[in-house]
Amino acid sequence: MHEFKYKNNRLYCEGVSVETLAKKFGTPLYVYSYATLIGHYNKLKSAFKPIEPLICYSVKANSNLSILKALVSAGSGLDIVSGGELFRAIKAGCPAKRIVYASVGKTDGEIRVSIKRGILSFNVESIAELENINRIAGIFNKVVNISIRINPDVEPKTHKFITTGKLTNKFGIDFDNAHEIIIQRHKFANLNISGLHIHIGSQITEADPYVAAILKVTSFIQKLKERGVGLEYLNIGGGLGIVYDKENPQTAEKFAQKILPLLKKTGLKIIMEPGRFIVGNAGILLTKVLYLKSTPVKKFVVVDAGMNDLVRPALYDAYHQILPTSYIPCPESCEKVDVVGPICESADYFAKGRKLPSVLAGDYLAVMSAGAYGFSMASNYNSRRRAAEVIVKGNKVFLIRKRESFMDLIRDEIVVEL
Ligand code: PLP
């Protein structure tokens, strides 16, 4: 599943002990495994080989340039949601014809530069946006590909903050409006409605919600066919869940077994936008124990990483496994502790009431499965410098982002006399 394993009681990333990385680069530190990253991309690719989908890795999950470059070199396209992500995609060397762009709030500037670059497709989320892209494409005298993001109104059975395919969510266009748009497509002279897009949520551990959404979209495609409307692409989004705790998500093969027959039936070219599945288990956050603290009712392990480094527990009450970098057995008698960061918020925690082996100040802990929505959601809250990032390939270690400096924190500020 991933390349973070104990060898002789020391936690390794591929061929490198992570404790040596913590000592060399300091903590908090993000550590990624190249083999795990590319391994997950390849798993998806081979599971869906019969239809050869265009896999567009979702940049938002982890947007480090070296991660993007590695995936692009392996053949991946990129799914972007902002001008900043387009900038990164180009810097990472992604061919424009492998870039798809979703977001409910694309600005004129972002649309302009995407058209100039010649991206494969915009995933359009509203009628107003459709009109705007049509207008801007007209200025360039171009016809641009768009896919309509359908909101299929299905329940993905995941956290409400990462549910995106219900009609109460802000994303996509309902079937009736989508039908109306397609029938009236002559009104959009500068758009080629070449496909449909769905993305129903994230950390989805079962195939059923996808099956439900794809069945709905397939019958819509059939309805369009009967009216003489042909499409080229179906983009099924991302959302594949990974193991954080005791989840039992379907493997890429099991997922493919369930949905491949449905996708084949559409006769369309398939695009996928996985983020978490590819990078989630390819990264850990290394942190150092600063203090042990007991109150009359609790024991706390205070570490040097905080919610600014990894916000998922604070934001979604998300579970991350926590392992000591030097293996210590955790007998039944192990004490329950809260693992907390230094930030001035009670939401600043990595684990609550967790049975952990007894650690000491100075020990290192690995917060597992932190590769997706970890660094990419990091902030400077409490004027904390964002962590460094390294990637391991076999026995080699590459620094792929320096730890921020104090100067970085104030670089863009302008001090005025008031
Ligand atoms: N595509 C779109 C449009 C998204 O909004 C997201 C995540 O929010 C993704 C793909 C990637 O999702 P995941 O990381 O769950 O695969």
Tab-separated table of C-alpha atoms and ligand atoms in Angstrom:
chain	number	residue	atom	x	y	z
A	1	MET	CA	0.000	0.000	0.000
A	2	HIS	CA	2.891	2.368	0.752
A	3	GLU	CA	6.639	2.450	1.239
A	4	PHE	CA	6.766	3.650	4.873
A	5	LYS	CA	7.761	0.565	6.873
A	6	TYR	CA	9.641	-0.415	10.007
A	7	LYS	CA	13.020	-2.078	9.443
A	8	ASN	CA	14.951	-3.077	12.564
A	9	ASN	CA	12.479	-1.027	14.610
A	10	ARG	CA	13.175	2.178	12.668
A	11	LEU	CA	10.595	3.750	10.376
A	12	TYR	CA	11.869	3.942	6.809
A	13	CYS	CA	10.671	5.734	3.720
A	14	GLU	CA	11.851	3.391	0.953
A	15	GLY	CA	15.587	3.003	1.707
A	16	VAL	CA	15.984	5.928	4.114
A	17	SER	CA	15.345	6.096	7.873
A	18	VAL	CA	12.950	8.996	8.443
A	19	GLU	CA	14.671	9.877	11.716
A	20	THR	CA	17.822	10.754	9.772
A	21	LEU	CA	15.668	13.043	7.624
A	22	ALA	CA	14.191	14.730	10.709
A	23	LYS	CA	17.708	15.316	12.051
A	24	LYS	CA	19.068	16.585	8.744
A	25	PHE	CA	16.187	18.822	7.625
A	26	GLY	CA	14.509	19.628	10.957
A	27	THR	CA	10.821	19.297	11.816
A	28	PRO	CA	8.001	19.701	10.986
A	29	LEU	CA	8.930	17.979	7.742
A	30	TYR	CA	6.872	16.484	4.942
A	31	VAL	CA	8.423	13.298	3.543
A	32	TYR	CA	7.155	11.752	0.307
A	33	SER	CA	7.860	8.376	-1.260
A	34	TYR	CA	8.400	8.487	-5.028
A	35	ALA	CA	7.679	4.756	-5.416
A	36	THR	CA	4.348	5.104	-3.596
A	37	LEU	CA	3.363	8.168	-5.630
A	38	ILE	CA	4.075	6.669	-9.030
A	39	GLY	CA	2.901	3.226	-7.862
A	40	HIS	CA	-0.572	4.586	-7.161
A	41	TYR	CA	-0.720	6.412	-10.488
A	42	ASN	CA	0.257	3.181	-12.254
A	43	LYS	CA	-2.281	1.108	-10.277
A	44	LEU	CA	-5.090	3.291	-11.557
A	45	LYS	CA	-3.689	3.354	-15.057
A	46	SER	CA	-3.447	-0.421	-15.309
A	47	ALA	CA	-6.857	-1.038	-13.677
A	48	PHE	CA	-8.474	1.119	-16.360
A	49	LYS	CA	-6.180	0.034	-19.213
A	50	PRO	CA	-8.992	-1.322	-21.416
A	51	ILE	CA	-10.342	2.229	-21.885
A	52	GLU	CA	-7.038	4.140	-21.604
A	53	PRO	CA	-8.450	7.111	-19.713
A	54	LEU	CA	-6.659	10.433	-19.490
A	55	ILE	CA	-5.718	10.587	-15.809
A	56	CYS	CA	-5.524	14.236	-14.762
A	57	TYR	CA	-3.979	14.283	-11.271
A	58	SER	CA	-5.792	16.834	-9.116
A	59	VAL	CA	-3.213	19.515	-8.325
A	60	LYS	CA	-5.031	20.749	-5.216
A	61	ALA	CA	-4.195	17.537	-3.335
A	62	ASN	CA	-0.483	18.331	-3.406
A	63	SER	CA	0.830	20.993	-5.726
A	64	ASN	CA	4.590	20.753	-5.145
A	65	LEU	CA	6.286	21.226	-8.528
A	66	SER	CA	8.450	18.121	-8.175
A	67	ILE	CA	5.386	15.978	-7.409
A	68	LEU	CA	3.598	17.433	-10.444
A	69	LYS	CA	6.664	16.954	-12.642
A	70	ALA	CA	7.058	13.318	-11.583
A	71	LEU	CA	3.427	12.578	-12.421
A	72	VAL	CA	3.490	14.509	-15.696
A	73	SER	CA	6.631	12.582	-16.712
A	74	ALA	CA	4.754	9.350	-15.946
A	75	GLY	CA	2.093	10.466	-18.448
A	76	SER	CA	-0.421	12.170	-16.185
A	77	GLY	CA	-2.432	15.241	-17.097
A	78	LEU	CA	-3.500	17.766	-14.460
A	79	ASP	CA	-6.825	18.930	-13.044
A	80	ILE	CA	-6.589	22.573	-11.966
A	81	VAL	CA	-8.883	24.991	-10.136
A	82	SER	CA	-7.132	28.358	-10.340
A	83	GLY	CA	-4.735	30.550	-12.284
A	84	GLY	CA	-2.104	29.654	-9.696
A	85	GLU	CA	-2.545	25.952	-10.382
A	86	LEU	CA	-2.365	26.640	-14.138
A	87	PHE	CA	0.928	28.459	-13.515
A	88	ARG	CA	2.230	25.442	-11.584
A	89	ALA	CA	0.995	23.017	-14.262
A	90	ILE	CA	2.889	24.925	-16.948
A	91	LYS	CA	6.011	25.214	-14.764
A	92	ALA	CA	5.843	21.433	-14.247
A	93	GLY	CA	5.901	20.967	-18.024
A	94	CYS	CA	2.358	19.646	-18.437
A	95	PRO	CA	1.196	19.838	-22.054
A	96	ALA	CA	-1.829	22.166	-22.238
A	97	LYS	CA	-3.845	19.458	-23.965
A	98	ARG	CA	-3.635	17.410	-20.748
A	99	ILE	CA	-5.053	20.173	-18.507
A	100	VAL	CA	-8.706	20.391	-17.397
A	101	TYR	CA	-10.002	23.308	-15.361
A	102	ALA	CA	-12.863	23.133	-12.792
A	103	SER	CA	-13.996	25.770	-10.233
A	104	VAL	CA	-17.243	27.605	-9.585
A	105	GLY	CA	-15.429	30.946	-9.623
A	106	LYS	CA	-13.085	31.297	-12.583
A	107	THR	CA	-12.151	34.955	-13.092
A	108	ASP	CA	-11.898	36.669	-16.493
A	109	GLY	CA	-8.116	36.718	-16.138
A	110	GLU	CA	-7.964	33.011	-15.362
A	111	ILE	CA	-10.230	32.195	-18.311
A	112	ARG	CA	-8.168	34.403	-20.654
A	113	VAL	CA	-4.833	32.811	-19.812
A	114	SER	CA	-6.293	29.290	-20.009
A	115	ILE	CA	-7.661	30.012	-23.494
A	116	LYS	CA	-4.324	31.506	-24.575
A	117	ARG	CA	-2.518	28.417	-23.317
A	118	GLY	CA	-4.990	26.134	-25.131
A	119	ILE	CA	-6.035	23.836	-22.258
A	120	LEU	CA	-8.017	20.699	-23.121
A	121	SER	CA	-11.265	21.754	-21.471
A	122	PHE	CA	-13.053	23.968	-18.969
A	123	ASN	CA	-15.406	22.112	-16.624
A	124	VAL	CA	-18.207	24.658	-16.485
A	125	GLU	CA	-20.234	25.016	-13.300
A	126	SER	CA	-22.988	27.571	-14.124
A	127	ILE	CA	-24.835	29.215	-16.997
A	128	ALA	CA	-23.284	32.583	-16.098
A	129	GLU	CA	-19.811	31.067	-16.383
A	130	LEU	CA	-20.715	29.468	-19.710
A	131	GLU	CA	-21.767	32.860	-21.075
A	132	ASN	CA	-18.578	34.441	-19.774
A	133	ILE	CA	-16.246	31.842	-21.324
A	134	ASN	CA	-18.166	32.175	-24.593
A	135	ARG	CA	-17.712	35.969	-24.486
A	136	ILE	CA	-13.980	35.793	-23.730
A	137	ALA	CA	-13.350	33.060	-26.321
A	138	GLY	CA	-15.120	35.360	-28.809
A	139	ILE	CA	-12.605	38.145	-28.113
A	140	PHE	CA	-9.830	35.703	-29.071
A	141	ASN	CA	-11.877	34.498	-32.011
A	142	LYS	CA	-11.523	30.935	-30.757
A	143	VAL	CA	-13.832	28.004	-30.164
A	144	VAL	CA	-12.952	26.367	-26.855
A	145	ASN	CA	-13.852	22.950	-25.477
A	146	ILE	CA	-16.052	22.870	-22.441
A	147	SER	CA	-17.542	20.045	-20.400
A	148	ILE	CA	-20.671	20.712	-18.408
A	149	ARG	CA	-20.149	19.768	-14.788
A	150	ILE	CA	-23.278	17.866	-13.925
A	151	ASN	CA	-24.543	17.836	-10.361
A	152	PRO	CA	-26.070	14.342	-10.349
A	153	ASP	CA	-27.596	14.692	-6.871
A	154	VAL	CA	-26.137	11.524	-5.375
A	155	GLU	CA	-25.026	10.831	-1.808
A	156	PRO	CA	-21.314	9.938	-1.752
A	157	LYS	CA	-21.383	8.797	1.914
A	158	THR	CA	-18.436	10.919	2.994
A	159	HIS	CA	-17.818	13.962	5.236
A	160	LYS	CA	-20.278	16.776	4.518
A	161	PHE	CA	-17.445	19.254	3.832
A	162	ILE	CA	-16.170	17.082	0.961
A	163	THR	CA	-19.556	16.149	-0.506
A	164	THR	CA	-19.932	17.929	-3.838
A	165	GLY	CA	-22.568	16.113	-5.915
A	166	LYS	CA	-25.784	16.952	-4.025
A	167	LEU	CA	-28.118	19.660	-5.288
A	168	THR	CA	-27.584	21.534	-2.009
A	169	ASN	CA	-23.873	21.907	-2.905
A	170	LYS	CA	-22.602	24.858	-4.931
A	171	PHE	CA	-21.066	22.669	-7.627
A	172	GLY	CA	-22.242	21.790	-11.124
A	173	ILE	CA	-25.454	22.146	-13.070
A	174	ASP	CA	-28.582	20.004	-12.662
A	175	PHE	CA	-29.718	17.736	-15.509
A	176	ASP	CA	-32.654	19.911	-16.599
A	177	ASN	CA	-30.555	23.046	-16.951
A	178	ALA	CA	-27.735	21.089	-18.597
A	179	HIS	CA	-30.245	19.717	-21.120
A	180	GLU	CA	-31.535	23.214	-21.850
A	181	ILE	CA	-27.970	24.519	-22.371
A	182	ILE	CA	-27.085	21.722	-24.769
A	183	ILE	CA	-30.268	22.129	-26.767
A	184	GLN	CA	-29.558	25.869	-27.008
A	185	ARG	CA	-25.864	25.369	-27.789
A	186	HIS	CA	-26.118	27.417	-31.003
A	187	LYS	CA	-26.259	30.452	-28.676
A	188	PHE	CA	-22.650	29.784	-27.667
A	189	ALA	CA	-20.796	30.230	-30.938
A	190	ASN	CA	-17.379	30.152	-29.294
A	191	LEU	CA	-17.916	27.005	-27.277
A	192	ASN	CA	-17.701	23.369	-28.257
A	193	ILE	CA	-19.692	21.411	-25.689
A	194	SER	CA	-17.509	18.349	-25.956
A	195	GLY	CA	-18.232	16.539	-22.724
A	196	LEU	CA	-19.791	16.075	-19.333
A	197	HIS	CA	-18.021	16.178	-15.990
A	198	ILE	CA	-18.979	14.872	-12.561
A	199	HIS	CA	-17.128	15.018	-9.266
A	200	ILE	CA	-19.342	13.833	-6.431
A	201	GLY	CA	-17.009	14.209	-3.449
A	202	SER	CA	-13.781	13.085	-1.864
A	203	GLN	CA	-12.611	10.145	0.286
A	204	ILE	CA	-15.361	7.941	-1.168
A	205	THR	CA	-14.690	4.365	-0.115
A	206	GLU	CA	-17.373	2.495	-2.091
A	207	ALA	CA	-18.127	2.217	-5.789
A	208	ASP	CA	-21.913	2.501	-5.340
A	209	PRO	CA	-22.141	6.323	-5.381
A	210	TYR	CA	-20.058	6.389	-8.583
A	211	VAL	CA	-22.275	3.714	-10.119
A	212	ALA	CA	-25.362	5.757	-9.218
A	213	ALA	CA	-23.884	8.957	-10.683
A	214	ILE	CA	-22.549	7.294	-13.841
A	215	LEU	CA	-25.892	5.545	-14.477
A	216	LYS	CA	-27.690	8.881	-14.243
A	217	VAL	CA	-25.183	10.535	-16.575
A	218	THR	CA	-25.301	7.609	-19.008
A	219	SER	CA	-29.037	7.868	-19.404
A	220	PHE	CA	-28.608	11.622	-19.954
A	221	ILE	CA	-25.988	10.921	-22.653
A	222	GLN	CA	-28.432	8.477	-24.272
A	223	LYS	CA	-31.180	11.096	-24.208
A	224	LEU	CA	-28.831	13.567	-25.902
A	225	LYS	CA	-27.843	10.980	-28.527
A	226	GLU	CA	-31.495	10.490	-29.385
A	227	ARG	CA	-31.687	14.237	-30.013
A	228	GLY	CA	-28.667	14.013	-32.295
A	229	VAL	CA	-26.167	15.453	-29.796
A	230	GLY	CA	-22.852	13.636	-29.755
A	231	LEU	CA	-20.176	14.172	-27.101
A	232	GLU	CA	-16.496	13.242	-26.977
A	233	TYR	CA	-15.587	13.108	-23.260
A	234	LEU	CA	-16.932	11.909	-19.954
A	235	ASN	CA	-14.906	13.131	-16.979
A	236	ILE	CA	-15.748	11.138	-13.839
A	237	GLY	CA	-13.788	13.394	-11.467
A	238	GLY	CA	-11.750	12.203	-8.511
A	239	GLY	CA	-12.775	11.199	-5.022
A	240	LEU	CA	-11.367	7.684	-4.582
A	241	GLY	CA	-10.864	7.017	-0.885
A	242	ILE	CA	-7.732	5.746	0.826
A	243	VAL	CA	-6.957	3.976	4.108
A	244	TYR	CA	-6.447	6.410	6.985
A	245	ASP	CA	-7.772	4.243	9.813
A	246	LYS	CA	-9.985	1.192	9.493
A	247	GLU	CA	-11.592	2.102	6.187
A	248	ASN	CA	-11.671	-0.625	3.624
A	249	PRO	CA	-11.765	1.256	0.340
A	250	GLN	CA	-12.047	-0.687	-2.873
A	251	THR	CA	-8.782	-1.220	-4.704
A	252	ALA	CA	-8.321	0.366	-8.115
A	253	GLU	CA	-9.052	-3.061	-9.684
A	254	LYS	CA	-12.281	-3.591	-7.716
A	255	PHE	CA	-13.376	-0.048	-8.539
A	256	ALA	CA	-12.594	-0.616	-12.212
A	257	GLN	CA	-14.495	-3.943	-12.242
A	258	LYS	CA	-17.636	-2.120	-11.122
A	259	ILE	CA	-17.515	0.938	-13.316
A	260	LEU	CA	-15.587	-0.129	-16.427
A	261	PRO	CA	-18.612	-1.787	-18.067
A	262	LEU	CA	-20.645	1.381	-17.521
A	263	LEU	CA	-17.912	3.624	-18.892
A	264	LYS	CA	-17.378	1.400	-21.956
A	265	LYS	CA	-21.078	1.631	-22.736
A	266	THR	CA	-20.883	5.421	-23.108
A	267	GLY	CA	-18.471	5.046	-26.038
A	268	LEU	CA	-16.831	8.291	-24.876
A	269	LYS	CA	-13.201	9.075	-24.012
A	270	ILE	CA	-12.853	8.945	-20.240
A	271	ILE	CA	-11.055	11.480	-18.048
A	272	MET	CA	-10.367	10.912	-14.331
A	273	GLU	CA	-9.181	13.447	-11.722
A	274	PRO	CA	-7.772	11.528	-8.746
A	275	GLY	CA	-5.844	13.453	-6.110
A	276	ARG	CA	-5.922	11.756	-2.717
A	277	PHE	CA	-5.716	8.232	-4.199
A	278	ILE	CA	-2.392	9.065	-5.846
A	279	VAL	CA	-0.639	11.152	-3.225
A	280	GLY	CA	-2.446	10.577	0.109
A	281	ASN	CA	-0.468	7.590	1.335
A	282	ALA	CA	2.701	8.753	-0.415
A	283	GLY	CA	3.449	11.338	2.283
A	284	ILE	CA	3.925	11.672	6.032
A	285	LEU	CA	4.377	14.652	8.330
A	286	LEU	CA	7.317	14.238	10.697
A	287	THR	CA	7.131	16.088	13.969
A	288	LYS	CA	9.160	16.250	17.183
A	289	VAL	CA	7.759	15.813	20.686
A	290	LEU	CA	8.378	19.057	22.585
A	291	TYR	CA	6.705	18.426	25.938
A	292	LEU	CA	4.632	15.904	27.829
A	293	LYS	CA	1.929	17.539	29.880
A	294	SER	CA	-0.666	16.191	32.308
A	295	THR	CA	-3.761	17.916	33.617
A	296	PRO	CA	-5.963	16.379	36.313
A	297	VAL	CA	-8.030	14.784	33.528
A	298	LYS	CA	-5.766	14.375	30.496
A	299	LYS	CA	-2.333	13.650	29.143
A	300	PHE	CA	-1.023	15.700	26.263
A	301	VAL	CA	1.871	15.086	23.909
A	302	VAL	CA	2.816	18.541	22.604
A	303	VAL	CA	4.548	18.386	19.209
A	304	ASP	CA	6.208	20.985	16.991
A	305	ALA	CA	3.783	20.606	14.045
A	306	GLY	CA	0.460	22.356	14.174
A	307	MET	CA	-2.845	22.742	12.415
A	308	ASN	CA	-1.141	25.256	10.133
A	309	ASP	CA	0.943	22.325	8.777
A	310	LEU	CA	-1.871	19.755	8.570
A	311	VAL	CA	-5.379	21.125	9.044
A	312	ARG	CA	-7.386	17.968	8.286
A	313	PRO	CA	-8.026	16.936	11.927
A	314	ALA	CA	-9.109	20.484	12.838
A	315	LEU	CA	-11.197	20.905	9.695
A	316	TYR	CA	-12.800	17.485	9.278
A	317	ASP	CA	-12.012	15.772	12.586
A	318	ALA	CA	-9.958	13.542	10.276
A	319	TYR	CA	-8.084	10.517	11.602
A	320	HIS	CA	-4.360	10.135	10.912
A	321	GLN	CA	-2.397	7.184	12.221
A	322	ILE	CA	0.545	8.325	14.373
A	323	LEU	CA	3.679	6.191	14.606
A	324	PRO	CA	6.891	6.727	16.562
A	325	THR	CA	9.874	6.782	14.218
A	326	SER	CA	11.631	4.332	16.553
A	327	TYR	CA	9.336	1.395	17.140
A	328	ILE	CA	8.060	1.159	20.704
A	329	PRO	CA	5.522	-1.565	21.531
A	330	CYS	CA	2.158	-0.300	22.740
A	331	PRO	CA	0.794	-2.808	25.259
A	332	GLU	CA	-2.889	-2.924	26.266
A	333	SER	CA	-1.921	-0.797	29.266
A	334	CYS	CA	-0.763	2.021	26.963
A	335	GLU	CA	-2.055	5.379	28.075
A	336	LYS	CA	-4.482	7.411	26.054
A	337	VAL	CA	-3.147	10.823	25.071
A	338	ASP	CA	-4.053	13.838	22.965
A	339	VAL	CA	-1.380	14.761	20.436
A	340	VAL	CA	-1.541	18.522	20.082
A	341	GLY	CA	0.364	21.310	18.351
A	342	PRO	CA	1.622	24.658	19.641
A	343	ILE	CA	-1.092	26.827	18.069
A	344	CYS	CA	-3.478	28.929	20.125
A	345	GLU	CA	-6.613	27.011	19.137
A	346	SER	CA	-8.208	24.029	20.822
A	347	ALA	CA	-8.760	22.606	17.325
A	348	ASP	CA	-4.981	22.286	17.001
A	349	TYR	CA	-4.643	18.539	17.426
A	350	PHE	CA	-3.553	15.438	15.494
A	351	ALA	CA	-5.135	12.793	17.743
A	352	LYS	CA	-7.545	12.746	20.665
A	353	GLY	CA	-7.728	10.018	23.291
A	354	ARG	CA	-5.301	7.912	21.238
A	355	LYS	CA	-3.435	4.940	22.696
A	356	LEU	CA	0.191	5.728	21.925
A	357	PRO	CA	3.377	4.096	23.172
A	358	SER	CA	5.048	6.236	25.820
A	359	VAL	CA	7.176	8.774	24.047
A	360	LEU	CA	9.618	11.269	25.507
A	361	ALA	CA	10.453	14.856	24.661
A	362	GLY	CA	12.814	14.804	21.694
A	363	ASP	CA	11.268	11.684	20.115
A	364	TYR	CA	9.925	11.927	16.596
A	365	LEU	CA	6.421	10.990	15.480
A	366	ALA	CA	5.166	10.342	11.971
A	367	VAL	CA	1.669	11.549	11.132
A	368	MET	CA	0.788	9.060	8.429
A	369	SER	CA	-1.207	9.489	5.179
A	370	ALA	CA	-0.488	13.207	5.076
A	371	GLY	CA	0.473	13.455	1.393
A	372	ALA	CA	-2.889	14.797	0.202
A	373	TYR	CA	-4.433	18.035	1.453
A	374	GLY	CA	-1.491	18.367	3.847
A	375	PHE	CA	1.067	20.888	2.659
A	376	SER	CA	-1.329	22.218	0.013
A	377	MET	CA	-3.674	23.387	2.799
A	378	ALA	CA	-0.862	24.668	5.043
A	379	SER	CA	-0.893	28.270	6.231
A	380	ASN	CA	1.242	30.751	8.138
A	381	TYR	CA	-1.234	31.042	11.014
A	382	ASN	CA	0.451	32.130	14.244
A	383	SER	CA	3.263	33.422	11.976
A	384	ARG	CA	4.608	29.919	11.657
A	385	ARG	CA	6.924	29.196	8.780
A	386	ARG	CA	5.633	26.505	6.459
A	387	ALA	CA	7.468	23.187	6.655
A	388	ALA	CA	10.139	21.851	4.340
A	389	GLU	CA	9.315	18.991	1.956
A	390	VAL	CA	11.570	16.149	0.828
A	391	ILE	CA	11.007	13.217	-1.514
A	392	VAL	CA	12.773	9.870	-1.241
A	393	LYS	CA	13.524	7.695	-4.275
A	394	GLY	CA	15.211	4.470	-3.220
A	395	ASN	CA	18.199	5.565	-1.159
A	396	LYS	CA	18.207	9.094	-2.544
A	397	VAL	CA	16.702	12.128	-0.829
A	398	PHE	CA	15.737	15.339	-2.579
A	399	LEU	CA	14.756	18.577	-0.851
A	400	ILE	CA	11.785	19.800	-2.898
A	401	ARG	CA	10.811	22.795	-0.779
A	402	LYS	CA	12.918	24.705	1.677
A	403	ARG	CA	11.536	25.543	5.082
A	404	GLU	CA	10.242	29.107	4.975
A	405	SER	CA	12.371	31.781	6.600
A	406	PHE	CA	11.220	34.533	8.922
A	407	MET	CA	11.865	36.965	6.045
A	408	ASP	CA	9.454	34.915	3.902
A	409	LEU	CA	6.776	35.673	6.482
A	410	ILE	CA	6.998	39.444	6.010
A	411	ARG	CA	8.322	39.637	2.435
A	412	ASP	CA	5.202	41.178	0.929
A	413	GLU	CA	4.207	43.412	3.804
A	414	ILE	CA	4.495	47.174	3.522
A	415	VAL	CA	5.102	49.003	6.787
A	416	VAL	CA	3.469	52.428	6.810
A	417	GLU	CA	3.533	55.238	9.364
A	418	LEU	CA	-0.071	55.686	10.535
B	1	PLP	N1	-11.785	17.033	-9.195
B	1	PLP	C1	-12.455	18.034	-8.611
B	1	PLP	C2	-13.325	18.883	-9.460
B	1	PLP	C3	-12.335	18.270	-7.238
B	1	PLP	O1	-13.011	19.270	-6.668
B	1	PLP	C4	-11.486	17.427	-6.469
B	1	PLP	C5	-11.364	17.609	-5.014
B	1	PLP	O2	-11.984	18.368	-4.366
B	1	PLP	C6	-10.793	16.409	-7.121
B	1	PLP	C7	-10.963	16.233	-8.481
B	1	PLP	C8	-9.852	15.502	-6.382
B	1	PLP	O3	-10.497	14.774	-5.408
B	1	PLP	P1	-9.741	13.592	-4.644
B	1	PLP	O4	-8.485	14.171	-4.079
B	1	PLP	O5	-10.702	13.171	-3.609
B	1	PLP	O6	-9.463	12.528	-5.645
